[in-house]
mmCIF file of C-alpha atoms in Angstrom:
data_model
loop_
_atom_site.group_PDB
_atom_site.id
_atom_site.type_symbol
_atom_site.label_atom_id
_atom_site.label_comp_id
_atom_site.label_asym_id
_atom_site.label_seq_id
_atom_site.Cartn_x
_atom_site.Cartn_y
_atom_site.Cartn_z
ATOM 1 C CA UNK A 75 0.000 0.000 0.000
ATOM 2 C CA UNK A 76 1.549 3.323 -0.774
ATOM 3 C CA UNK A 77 0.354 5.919 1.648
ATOM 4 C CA UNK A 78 -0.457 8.574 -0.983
ATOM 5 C CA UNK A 79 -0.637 12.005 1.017
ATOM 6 C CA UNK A 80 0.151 10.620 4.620
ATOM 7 C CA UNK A 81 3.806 9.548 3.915
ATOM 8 C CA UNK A 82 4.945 13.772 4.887
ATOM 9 C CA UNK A 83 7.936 12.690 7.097
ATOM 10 C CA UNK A 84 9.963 9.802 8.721
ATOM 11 C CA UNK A 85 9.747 9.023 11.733
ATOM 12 C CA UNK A 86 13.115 8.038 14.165
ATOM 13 C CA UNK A 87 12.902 4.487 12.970
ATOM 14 C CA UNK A 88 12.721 5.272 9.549
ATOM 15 C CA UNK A 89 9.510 3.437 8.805
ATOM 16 C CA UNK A 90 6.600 4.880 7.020
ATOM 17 C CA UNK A 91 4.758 7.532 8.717
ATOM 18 C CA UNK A 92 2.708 10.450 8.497
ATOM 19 C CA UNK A 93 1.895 13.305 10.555
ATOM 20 C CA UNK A 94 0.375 16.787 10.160
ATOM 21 C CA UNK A 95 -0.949 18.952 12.070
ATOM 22 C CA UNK A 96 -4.266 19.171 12.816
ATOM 23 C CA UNK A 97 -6.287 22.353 13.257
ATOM 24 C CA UNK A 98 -5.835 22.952 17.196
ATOM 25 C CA UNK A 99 -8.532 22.316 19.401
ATOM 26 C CA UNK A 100 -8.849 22.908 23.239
ATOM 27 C CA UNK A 101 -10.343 20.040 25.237
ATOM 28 C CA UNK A 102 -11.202 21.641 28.818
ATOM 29 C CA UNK A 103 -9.636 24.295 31.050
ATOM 30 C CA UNK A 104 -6.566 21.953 31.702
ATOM 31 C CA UNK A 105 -5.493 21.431 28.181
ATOM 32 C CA UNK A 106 -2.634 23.748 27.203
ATOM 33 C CA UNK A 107 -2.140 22.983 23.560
ATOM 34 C CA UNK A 108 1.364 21.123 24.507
ATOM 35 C CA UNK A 109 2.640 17.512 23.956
ATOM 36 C CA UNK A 110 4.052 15.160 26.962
ATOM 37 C CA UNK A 111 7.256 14.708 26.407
ATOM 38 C CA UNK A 112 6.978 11.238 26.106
ATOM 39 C CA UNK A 113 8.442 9.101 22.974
ATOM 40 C CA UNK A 114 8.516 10.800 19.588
ATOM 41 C CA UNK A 115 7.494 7.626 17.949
ATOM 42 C CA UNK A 116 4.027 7.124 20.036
ATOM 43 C CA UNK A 117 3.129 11.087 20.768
ATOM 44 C CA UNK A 118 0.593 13.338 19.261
ATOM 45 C CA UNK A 119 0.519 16.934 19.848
ATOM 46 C CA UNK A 120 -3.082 17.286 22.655
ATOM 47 C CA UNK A 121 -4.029 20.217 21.349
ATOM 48 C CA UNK A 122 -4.687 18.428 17.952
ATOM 49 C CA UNK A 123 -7.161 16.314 19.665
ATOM 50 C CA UNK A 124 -11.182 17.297 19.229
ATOM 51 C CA UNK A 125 -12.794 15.849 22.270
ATOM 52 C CA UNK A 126 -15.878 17.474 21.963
ATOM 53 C CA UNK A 127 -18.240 16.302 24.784
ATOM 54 C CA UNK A 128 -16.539 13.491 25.396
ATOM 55 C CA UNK A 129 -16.275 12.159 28.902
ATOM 56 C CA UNK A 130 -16.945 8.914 31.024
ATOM 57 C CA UNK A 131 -15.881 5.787 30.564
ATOM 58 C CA UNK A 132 -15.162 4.063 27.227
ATOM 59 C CA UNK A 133 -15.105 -0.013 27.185
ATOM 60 C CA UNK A 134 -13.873 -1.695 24.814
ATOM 61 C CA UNK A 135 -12.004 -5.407 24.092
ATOM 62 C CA UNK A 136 -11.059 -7.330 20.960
ATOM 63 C CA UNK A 137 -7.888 -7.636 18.733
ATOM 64 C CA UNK A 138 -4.367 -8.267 21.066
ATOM 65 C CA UNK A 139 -2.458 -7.581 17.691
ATOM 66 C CA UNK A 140 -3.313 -3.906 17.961
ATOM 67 C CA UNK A 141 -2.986 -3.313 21.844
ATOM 68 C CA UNK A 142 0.171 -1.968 21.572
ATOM 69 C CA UNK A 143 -1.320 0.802 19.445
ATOM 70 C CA UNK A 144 -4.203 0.988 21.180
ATOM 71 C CA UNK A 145 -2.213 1.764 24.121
ATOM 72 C CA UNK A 146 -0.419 4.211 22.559
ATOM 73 C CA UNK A 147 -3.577 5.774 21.433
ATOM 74 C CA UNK A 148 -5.517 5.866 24.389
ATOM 75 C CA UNK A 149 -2.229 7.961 26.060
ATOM 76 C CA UNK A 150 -2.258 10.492 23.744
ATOM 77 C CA UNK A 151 -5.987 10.685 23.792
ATOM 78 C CA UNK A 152 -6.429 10.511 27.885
ATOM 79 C CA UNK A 153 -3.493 13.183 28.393
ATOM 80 C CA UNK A 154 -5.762 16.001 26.110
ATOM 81 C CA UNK A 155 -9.437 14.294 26.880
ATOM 82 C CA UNK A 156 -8.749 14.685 30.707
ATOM 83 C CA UNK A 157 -12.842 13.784 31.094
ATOM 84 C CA UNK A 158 -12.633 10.270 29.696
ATOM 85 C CA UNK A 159 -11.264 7.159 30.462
ATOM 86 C CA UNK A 160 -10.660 4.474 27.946
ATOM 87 C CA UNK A 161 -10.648 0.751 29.034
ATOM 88 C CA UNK A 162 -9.087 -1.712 26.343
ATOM 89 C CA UNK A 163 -8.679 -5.196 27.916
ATOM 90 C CA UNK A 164 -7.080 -7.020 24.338
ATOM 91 C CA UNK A 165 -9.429 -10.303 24.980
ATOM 92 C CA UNK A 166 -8.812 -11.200 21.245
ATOM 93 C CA UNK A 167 -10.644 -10.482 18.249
ATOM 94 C CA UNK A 168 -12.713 -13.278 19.290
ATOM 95 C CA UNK A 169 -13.671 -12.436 22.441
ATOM 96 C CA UNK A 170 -14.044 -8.321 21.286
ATOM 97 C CA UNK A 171 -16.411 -9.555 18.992
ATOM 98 C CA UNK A 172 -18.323 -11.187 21.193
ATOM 99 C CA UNK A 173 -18.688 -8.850 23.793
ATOM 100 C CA UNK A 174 -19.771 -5.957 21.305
ATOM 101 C CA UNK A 175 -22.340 -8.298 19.997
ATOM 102 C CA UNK A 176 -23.695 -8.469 23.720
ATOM 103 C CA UNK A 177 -23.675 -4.829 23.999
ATOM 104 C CA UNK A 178 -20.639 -5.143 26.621
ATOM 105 C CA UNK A 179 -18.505 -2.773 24.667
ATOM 106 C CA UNK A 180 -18.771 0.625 22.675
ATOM 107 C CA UNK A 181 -16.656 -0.867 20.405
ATOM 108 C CA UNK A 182 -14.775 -4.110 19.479
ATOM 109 C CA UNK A 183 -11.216 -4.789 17.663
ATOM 110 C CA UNK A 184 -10.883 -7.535 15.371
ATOM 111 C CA UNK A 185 -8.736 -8.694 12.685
ATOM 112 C CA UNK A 186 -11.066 -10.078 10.675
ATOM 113 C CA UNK A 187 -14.357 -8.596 9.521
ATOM 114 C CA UNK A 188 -17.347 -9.541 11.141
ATOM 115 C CA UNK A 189 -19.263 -12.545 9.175
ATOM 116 C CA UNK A 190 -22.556 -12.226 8.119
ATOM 117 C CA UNK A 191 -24.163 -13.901 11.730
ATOM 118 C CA UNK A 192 -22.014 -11.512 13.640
ATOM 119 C CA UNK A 193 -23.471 -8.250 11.517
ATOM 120 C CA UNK A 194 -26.902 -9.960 12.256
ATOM 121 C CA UNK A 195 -26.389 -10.265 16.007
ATOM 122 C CA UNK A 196 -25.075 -6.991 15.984
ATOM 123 C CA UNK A 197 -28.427 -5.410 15.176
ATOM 124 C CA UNK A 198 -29.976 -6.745 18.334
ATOM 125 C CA UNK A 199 -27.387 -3.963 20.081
ATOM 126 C CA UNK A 200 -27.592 -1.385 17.547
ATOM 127 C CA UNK A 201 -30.715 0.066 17.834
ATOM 128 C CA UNK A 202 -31.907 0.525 14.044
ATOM 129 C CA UNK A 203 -28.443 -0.072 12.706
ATOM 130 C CA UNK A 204 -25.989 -2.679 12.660
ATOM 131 C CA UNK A 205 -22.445 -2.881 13.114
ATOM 132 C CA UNK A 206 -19.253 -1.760 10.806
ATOM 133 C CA UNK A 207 -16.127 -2.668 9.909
ATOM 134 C CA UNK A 208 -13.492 0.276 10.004
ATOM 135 C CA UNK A 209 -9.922 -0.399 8.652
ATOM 136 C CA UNK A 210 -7.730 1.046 11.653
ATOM 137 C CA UNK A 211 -4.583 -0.594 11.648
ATOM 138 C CA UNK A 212 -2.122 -2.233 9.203
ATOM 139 C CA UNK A 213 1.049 -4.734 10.688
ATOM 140 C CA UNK A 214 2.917 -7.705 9.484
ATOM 141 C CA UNK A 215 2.526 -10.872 11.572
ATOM 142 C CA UNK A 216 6.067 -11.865 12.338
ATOM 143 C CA UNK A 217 6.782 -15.758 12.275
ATOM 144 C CA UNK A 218 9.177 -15.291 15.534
ATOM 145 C CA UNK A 219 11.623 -17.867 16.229
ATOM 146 C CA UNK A 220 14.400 -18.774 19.399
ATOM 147 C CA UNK A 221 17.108 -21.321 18.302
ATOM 148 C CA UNK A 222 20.309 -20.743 19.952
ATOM 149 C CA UNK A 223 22.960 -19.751 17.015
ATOM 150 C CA UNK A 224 20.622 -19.010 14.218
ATOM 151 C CA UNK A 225 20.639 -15.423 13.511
ATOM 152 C CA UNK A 226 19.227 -15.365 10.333
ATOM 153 C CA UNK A 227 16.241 -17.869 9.019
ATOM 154 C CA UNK A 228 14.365 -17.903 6.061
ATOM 155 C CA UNK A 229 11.612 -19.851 4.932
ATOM 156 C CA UNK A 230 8.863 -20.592 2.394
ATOM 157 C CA UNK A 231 4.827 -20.843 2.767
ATOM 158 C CA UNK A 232 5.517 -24.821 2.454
ATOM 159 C CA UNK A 233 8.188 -25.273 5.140
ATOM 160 C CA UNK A 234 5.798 -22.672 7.596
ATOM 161 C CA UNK A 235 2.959 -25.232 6.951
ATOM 162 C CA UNK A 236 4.661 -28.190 7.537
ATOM 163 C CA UNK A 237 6.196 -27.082 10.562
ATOM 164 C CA UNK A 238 2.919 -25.806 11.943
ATOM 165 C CA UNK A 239 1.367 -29.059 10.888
ATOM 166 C CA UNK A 240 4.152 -31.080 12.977
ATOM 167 C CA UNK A 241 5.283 -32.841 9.787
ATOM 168 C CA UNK A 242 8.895 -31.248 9.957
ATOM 169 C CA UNK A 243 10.072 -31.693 13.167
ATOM 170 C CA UNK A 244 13.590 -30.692 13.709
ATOM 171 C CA UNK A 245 15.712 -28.054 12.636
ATOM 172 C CA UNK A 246 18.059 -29.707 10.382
ATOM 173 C CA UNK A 247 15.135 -30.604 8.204
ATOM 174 C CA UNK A 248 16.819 -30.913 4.676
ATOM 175 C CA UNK A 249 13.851 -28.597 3.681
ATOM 176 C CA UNK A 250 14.850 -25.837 6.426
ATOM 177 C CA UNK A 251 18.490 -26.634 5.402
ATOM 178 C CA UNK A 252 17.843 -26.195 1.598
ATOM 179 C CA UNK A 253 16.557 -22.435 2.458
ATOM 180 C CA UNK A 254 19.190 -21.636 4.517
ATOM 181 C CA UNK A 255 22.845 -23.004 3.280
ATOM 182 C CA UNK A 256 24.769 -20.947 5.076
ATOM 183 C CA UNK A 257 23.155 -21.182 8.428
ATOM 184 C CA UNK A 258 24.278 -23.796 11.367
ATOM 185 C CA UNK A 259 21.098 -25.977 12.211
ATOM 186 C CA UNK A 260 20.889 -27.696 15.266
ATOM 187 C CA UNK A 261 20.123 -31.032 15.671
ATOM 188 C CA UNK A 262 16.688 -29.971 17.685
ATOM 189 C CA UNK A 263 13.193 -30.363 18.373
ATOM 190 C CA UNK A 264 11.219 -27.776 16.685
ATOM 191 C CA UNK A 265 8.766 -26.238 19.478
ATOM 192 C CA UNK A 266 5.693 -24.591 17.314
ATOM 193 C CA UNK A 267 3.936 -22.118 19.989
ATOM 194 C CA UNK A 268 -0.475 -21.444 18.187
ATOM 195 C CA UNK A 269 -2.649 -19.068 19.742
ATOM 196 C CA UNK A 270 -5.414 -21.045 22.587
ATOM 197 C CA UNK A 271 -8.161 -18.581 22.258
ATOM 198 C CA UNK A 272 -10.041 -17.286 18.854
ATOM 199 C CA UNK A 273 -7.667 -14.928 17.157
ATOM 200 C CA UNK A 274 -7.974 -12.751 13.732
ATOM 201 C CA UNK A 275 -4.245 -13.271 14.290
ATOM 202 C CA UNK A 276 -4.551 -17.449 13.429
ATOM 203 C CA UNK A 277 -6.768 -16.221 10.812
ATOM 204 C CA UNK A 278 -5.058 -14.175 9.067
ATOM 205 C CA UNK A 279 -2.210 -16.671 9.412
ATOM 206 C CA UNK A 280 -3.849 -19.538 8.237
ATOM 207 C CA UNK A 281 -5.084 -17.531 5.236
ATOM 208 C CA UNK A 282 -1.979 -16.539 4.275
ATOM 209 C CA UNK A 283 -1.551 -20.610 4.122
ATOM 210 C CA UNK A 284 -4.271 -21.834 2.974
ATOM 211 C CA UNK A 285 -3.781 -19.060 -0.145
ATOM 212 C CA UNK A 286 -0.120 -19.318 -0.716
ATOM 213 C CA UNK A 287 0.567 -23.548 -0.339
ATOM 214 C CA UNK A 288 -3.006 -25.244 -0.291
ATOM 215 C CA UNK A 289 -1.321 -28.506 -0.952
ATOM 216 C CA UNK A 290 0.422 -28.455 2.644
ATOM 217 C CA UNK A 291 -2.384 -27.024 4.788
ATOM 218 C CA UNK A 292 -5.287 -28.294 4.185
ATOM 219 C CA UNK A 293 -7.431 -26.986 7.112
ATOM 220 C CA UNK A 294 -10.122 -24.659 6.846
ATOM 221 C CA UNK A 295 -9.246 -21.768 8.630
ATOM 222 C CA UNK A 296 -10.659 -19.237 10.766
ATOM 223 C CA UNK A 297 -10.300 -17.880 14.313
ATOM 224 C CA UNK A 298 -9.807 -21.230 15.900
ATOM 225 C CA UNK A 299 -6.379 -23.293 15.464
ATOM 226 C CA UNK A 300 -7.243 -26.529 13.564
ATOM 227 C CA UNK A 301 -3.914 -27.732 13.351
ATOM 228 C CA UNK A 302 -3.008 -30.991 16.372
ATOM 229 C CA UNK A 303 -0.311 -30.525 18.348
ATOM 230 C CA UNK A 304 2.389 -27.619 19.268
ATOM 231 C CA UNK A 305 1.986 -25.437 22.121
ATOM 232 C CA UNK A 306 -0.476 -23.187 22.516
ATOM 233 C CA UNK A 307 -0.651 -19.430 24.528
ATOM 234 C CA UNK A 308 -3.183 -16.920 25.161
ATOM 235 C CA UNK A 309 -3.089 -13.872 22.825
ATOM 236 C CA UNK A 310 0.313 -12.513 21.106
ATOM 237 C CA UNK A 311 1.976 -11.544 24.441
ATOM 238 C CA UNK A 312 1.534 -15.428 25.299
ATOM 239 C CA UNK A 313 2.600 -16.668 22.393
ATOM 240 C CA UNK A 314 5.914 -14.363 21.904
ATOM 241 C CA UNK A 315 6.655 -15.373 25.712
ATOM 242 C CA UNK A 316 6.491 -19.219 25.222
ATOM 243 C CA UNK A 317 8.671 -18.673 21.986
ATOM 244 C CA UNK A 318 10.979 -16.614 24.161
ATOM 245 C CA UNK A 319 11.720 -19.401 26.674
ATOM 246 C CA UNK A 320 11.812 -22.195 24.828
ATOM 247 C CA UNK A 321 15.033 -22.504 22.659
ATOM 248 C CA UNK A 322 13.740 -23.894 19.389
ATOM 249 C CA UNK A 323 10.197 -22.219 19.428
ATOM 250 C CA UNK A 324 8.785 -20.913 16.531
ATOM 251 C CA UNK A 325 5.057 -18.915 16.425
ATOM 252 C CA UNK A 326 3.161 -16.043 15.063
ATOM 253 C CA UNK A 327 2.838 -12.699 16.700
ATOM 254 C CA UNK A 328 2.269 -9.143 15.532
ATOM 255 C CA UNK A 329 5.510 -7.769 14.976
ATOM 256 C CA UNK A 330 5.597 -5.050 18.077
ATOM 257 C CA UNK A 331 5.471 -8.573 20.100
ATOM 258 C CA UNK A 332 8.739 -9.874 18.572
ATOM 259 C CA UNK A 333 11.164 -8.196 20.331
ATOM 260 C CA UNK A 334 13.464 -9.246 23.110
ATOM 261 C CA UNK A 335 16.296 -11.933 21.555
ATOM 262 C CA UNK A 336 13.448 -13.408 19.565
ATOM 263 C CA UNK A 337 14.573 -13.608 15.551
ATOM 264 C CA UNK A 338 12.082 -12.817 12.403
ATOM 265 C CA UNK A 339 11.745 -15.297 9.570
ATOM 266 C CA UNK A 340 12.516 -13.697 6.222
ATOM 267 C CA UNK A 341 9.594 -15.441 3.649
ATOM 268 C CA UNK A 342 10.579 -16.622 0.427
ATOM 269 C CA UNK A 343 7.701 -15.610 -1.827
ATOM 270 C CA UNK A 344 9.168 -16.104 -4.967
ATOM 271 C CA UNK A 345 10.380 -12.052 -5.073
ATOM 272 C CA UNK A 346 13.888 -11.567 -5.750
ATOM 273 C CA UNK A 347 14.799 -11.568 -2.062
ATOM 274 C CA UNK A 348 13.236 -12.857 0.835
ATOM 275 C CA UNK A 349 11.195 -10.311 2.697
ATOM 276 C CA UNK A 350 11.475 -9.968 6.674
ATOM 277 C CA UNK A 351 8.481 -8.731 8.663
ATOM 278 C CA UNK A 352 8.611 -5.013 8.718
ATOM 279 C CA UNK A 353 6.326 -1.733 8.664
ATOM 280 C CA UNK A 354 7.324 -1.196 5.135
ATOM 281 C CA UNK A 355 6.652 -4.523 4.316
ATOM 282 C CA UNK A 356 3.493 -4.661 5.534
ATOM 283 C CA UNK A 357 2.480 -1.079 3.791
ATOM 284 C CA UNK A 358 3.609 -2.437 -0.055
ATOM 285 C CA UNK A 359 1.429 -5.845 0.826
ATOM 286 C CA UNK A 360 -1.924 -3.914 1.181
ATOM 287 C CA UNK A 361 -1.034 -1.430 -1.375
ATOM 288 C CA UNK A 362 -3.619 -3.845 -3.308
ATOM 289 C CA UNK A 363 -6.338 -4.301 -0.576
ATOM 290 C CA UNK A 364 -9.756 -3.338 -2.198
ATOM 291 C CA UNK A 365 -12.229 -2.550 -0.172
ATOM 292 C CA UNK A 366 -15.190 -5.278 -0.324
ATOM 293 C CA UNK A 367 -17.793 -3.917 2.436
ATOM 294 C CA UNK A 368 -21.115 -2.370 1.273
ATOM 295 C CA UNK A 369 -22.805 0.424 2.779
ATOM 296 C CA UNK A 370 -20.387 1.871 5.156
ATOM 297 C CA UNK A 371 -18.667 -0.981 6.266
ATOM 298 C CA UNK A 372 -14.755 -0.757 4.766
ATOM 299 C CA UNK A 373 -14.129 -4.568 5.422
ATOM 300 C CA UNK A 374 -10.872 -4.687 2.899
ATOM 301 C CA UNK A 375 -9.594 -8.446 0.734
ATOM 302 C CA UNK A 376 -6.046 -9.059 1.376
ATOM 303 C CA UNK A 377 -3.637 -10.847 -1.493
ATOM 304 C CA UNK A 378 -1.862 -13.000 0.544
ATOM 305 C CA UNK A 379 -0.218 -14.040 -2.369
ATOM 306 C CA UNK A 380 2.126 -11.130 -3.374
ATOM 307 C CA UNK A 381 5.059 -11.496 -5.386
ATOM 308 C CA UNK A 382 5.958 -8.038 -5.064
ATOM 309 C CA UNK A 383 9.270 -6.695 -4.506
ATOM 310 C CA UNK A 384 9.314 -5.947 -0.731
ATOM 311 C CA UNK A 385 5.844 -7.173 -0.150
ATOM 312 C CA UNK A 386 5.231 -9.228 3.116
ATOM 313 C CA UNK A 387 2.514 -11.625 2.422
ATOM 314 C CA UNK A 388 1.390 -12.437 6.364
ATOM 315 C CA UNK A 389 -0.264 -8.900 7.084
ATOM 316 C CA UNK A 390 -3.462 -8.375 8.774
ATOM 317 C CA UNK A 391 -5.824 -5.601 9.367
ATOM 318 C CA UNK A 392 -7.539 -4.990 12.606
ATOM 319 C CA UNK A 393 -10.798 -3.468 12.154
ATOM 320 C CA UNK A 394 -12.819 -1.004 15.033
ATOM 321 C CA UNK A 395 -15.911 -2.340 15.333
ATOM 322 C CA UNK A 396 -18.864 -0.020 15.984
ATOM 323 C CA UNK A 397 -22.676 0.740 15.263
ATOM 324 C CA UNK A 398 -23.301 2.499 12.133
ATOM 325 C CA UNK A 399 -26.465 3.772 14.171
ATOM 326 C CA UNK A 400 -27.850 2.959 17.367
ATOM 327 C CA UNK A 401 -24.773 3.924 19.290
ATOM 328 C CA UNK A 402 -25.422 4.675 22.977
ATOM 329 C CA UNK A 403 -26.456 8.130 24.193
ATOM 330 C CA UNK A 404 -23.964 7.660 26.805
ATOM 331 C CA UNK A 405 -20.552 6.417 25.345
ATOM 332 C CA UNK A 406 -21.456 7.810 21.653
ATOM 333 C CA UNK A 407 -19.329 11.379 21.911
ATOM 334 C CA UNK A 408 -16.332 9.442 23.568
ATOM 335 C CA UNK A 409 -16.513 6.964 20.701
ATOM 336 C CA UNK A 410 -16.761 9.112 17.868
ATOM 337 C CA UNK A 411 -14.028 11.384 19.831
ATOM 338 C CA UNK A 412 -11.561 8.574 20.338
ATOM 339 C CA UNK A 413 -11.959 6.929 16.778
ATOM 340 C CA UNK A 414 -11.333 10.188 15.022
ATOM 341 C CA UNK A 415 -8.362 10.750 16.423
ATOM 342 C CA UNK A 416 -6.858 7.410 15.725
ATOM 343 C CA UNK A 417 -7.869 7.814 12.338
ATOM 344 C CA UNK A 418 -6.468 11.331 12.081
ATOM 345 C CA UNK A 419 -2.945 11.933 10.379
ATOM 346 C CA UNK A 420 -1.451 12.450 14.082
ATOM 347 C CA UNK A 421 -3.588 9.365 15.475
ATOM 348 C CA UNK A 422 -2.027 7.358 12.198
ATOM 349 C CA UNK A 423 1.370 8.422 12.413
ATOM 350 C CA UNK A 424 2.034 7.070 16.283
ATOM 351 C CA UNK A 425 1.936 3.754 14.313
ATOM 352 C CA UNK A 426 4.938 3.183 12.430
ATOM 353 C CA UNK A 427 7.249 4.371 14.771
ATOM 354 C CA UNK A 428 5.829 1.250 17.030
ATOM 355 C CA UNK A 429 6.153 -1.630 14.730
ATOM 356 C CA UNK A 430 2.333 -0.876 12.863
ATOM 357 C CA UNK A 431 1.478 0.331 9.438
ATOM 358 C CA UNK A 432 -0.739 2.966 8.743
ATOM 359 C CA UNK A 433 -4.102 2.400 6.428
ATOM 360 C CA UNK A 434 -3.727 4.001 3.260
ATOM 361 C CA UNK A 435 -5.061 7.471 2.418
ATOM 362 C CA UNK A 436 -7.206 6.353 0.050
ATOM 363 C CA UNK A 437 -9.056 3.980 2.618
ATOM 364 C CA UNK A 438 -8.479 5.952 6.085
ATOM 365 C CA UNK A 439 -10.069 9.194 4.142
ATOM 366 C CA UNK A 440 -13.601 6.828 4.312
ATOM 367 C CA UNK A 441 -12.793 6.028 7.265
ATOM 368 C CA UNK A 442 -12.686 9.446 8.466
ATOM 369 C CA UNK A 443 -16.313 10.216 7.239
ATOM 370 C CA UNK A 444 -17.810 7.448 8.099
ATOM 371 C CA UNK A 445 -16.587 8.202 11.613
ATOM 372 C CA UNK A 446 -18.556 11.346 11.110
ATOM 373 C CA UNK A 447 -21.595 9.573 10.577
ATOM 374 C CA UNK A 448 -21.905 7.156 13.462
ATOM 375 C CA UNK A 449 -24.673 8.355 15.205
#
């Protein structure tokens, strides 16, 4: 994805990123206009922050692939919206979705877009509406791995299923070895670390295997691991910590989760190079997304099968779930107030710097007014 008009300056990483200033807007008596001081790469100006009448408390669960962002988010927006208070517990997309279809939540993250019985359960909450899909956030899912010596690892869509699958079980593999000639194998158990609750993260995941080698993963997919054995760990945080003390671990995380000693797989995908799990990466993959919602759900279709130059093919998208219409009285102004800012060009840039994409400008603009609408 190129980001058209948000891609105005680098951030200290030197991933994509935008920023901008917004028009500035005072929130209350206390708000002076001025930033924190806290980390370039996860700080937004207050004063660009509209909270309007926003105040109480906001609930809200879903997606753990975005919490880091979220958290990020919810500083910046707490620090200049002094009246509100924004609760995101990062359940999984599973359990997000869930609890917004019970009404639980003012709004749900998930990385995959709600399925026909979800929209239709949603109604029952959103009083003569239903609810929407909104693009918010862009990231690779990094295939993290801990084996003692190995620095540098690449693989294929083929090897990753078969691995996952328990069908190659040790590192020297000839298949592992083939990909990497140059690398020292160990003679040792390969340790394959799944998600244990219902993730868009082991969706997306399984997609990108069920679309890119078909012949070696023949499950269904979905939210749900299929796959028997390996380990298993609750939500990305659980997954990168098994992988972290386990020598000869391998699992799937949102990159901001694969830090700490833990090495990155590059993918073979048939480009001229093998692509590692980056921002960058992640922005070129959904360069192609299309939007496929009607109405004004932006629910976007991913090619998980990119051959392009610098494309990483695992990439999700984690949607904010809300109602279109229907919205409560109550949490409606903090809702609309919190969502437009991390849609705005300050909201979006925060995310690069933190191991995130940003949605294109051509998508986040609709996302923008359809934030508008939400009533």
């Amino acid at each position: 994805m190129k980001l058209q008009r948000m891609n105005r300056r680098a951030l200290s990483l030197g991933a994509l990123a935008v920023s901008g200033a917004l028009a500035l807007t005072a929130c209350g008596s206390d708000d002076t206009g001025s930033s924190s001081g806290s980390s370039s790469s996860a700080t937004a100006a207050a004063g660009s922050i509209k909270c309007d009448d926003a105040k109480g408390q906001l609930l809200a669960d879903g997606s753990s692939a975005q919490k880091n962002a979220i958290d990020a988010w919810v500083k910046n927006f707490t620090q200049a919206c002094s009246g509100v208070q924004v609760n995101y517990k990062g359940s999984g997309s599973g359990a997000g979705v869930t609890a917004f279809t019970q009404g639980q939540v003012a709004f749900a993250g998930s990385d995959s877009a709600l399925k026909p019985e979800e929209v239709t359960a949603s109604k029952a909450v959103c009083s003569g509406g239903q609810g929407i899909d909104l693009p918010m956030v862009a990231g690779p899912i990094a295939v993290a791995y801990n084996v003692a010596g190995v620095d540098n690892l690449t693989l294929d869509a083929a090897t990753i299923a078969k691995i996952f699958d328990g069908k190659i079980t040790n590192w020297n593999d000839k298949a592992i070895a083939a990909l990497n000639p140059d690398a020292k194998l160990p003679d040792l158990k390969i340790q394959p670390y799944h998600r244990s609750d219902e993730s868009g993260t082991t969706d997306n995941f399984t997609k990108y295997l069920i679309a890119a080698t078909p012949d070696n993963w023949k499950y269904e997919g979905g939210k749900a691991w299929q796959a028997k054995g390996g380990q298993a760990a609750a939500g990305s945080s659980g997954v990168a910590q098994g992988v972290k003390q386990t020598n000869g671990a391998i699992g799937y995380m949102e990159l901001s989760y694969a830090k700490d000693g833990l090495g990155t797989v590059a993918i073979d995908t048939g480009a001229a190079a093998p692509v590692k799990a980056s921002s960058d990466g992640a922005t070129k993959a959904v360069a192609a997304a299309q939007v496929v919602g009607t109405g004004s759900d932006l629910s976007l279709k991913l090619d998980y099968t990119t051959k392009a130059e610098g494309a990483y093919p695992i990439t999700l998208v984690t949607y904010e779930i809300a109602c279109d219409k229907g919205n409560k009285a109550a949490t409606l102004p903090a809702t609309k107030a919190f969502l437009r800012y991390i849609a705005s060009e300050d909201g979006q840039g925060v995310l690069s710097g933190i191991d995130y994409a940003p949605i294109p400008d051509a998508i986040i603009s609709k996302v923008r007014t359809t934030i508008e609408g939400l009533s």
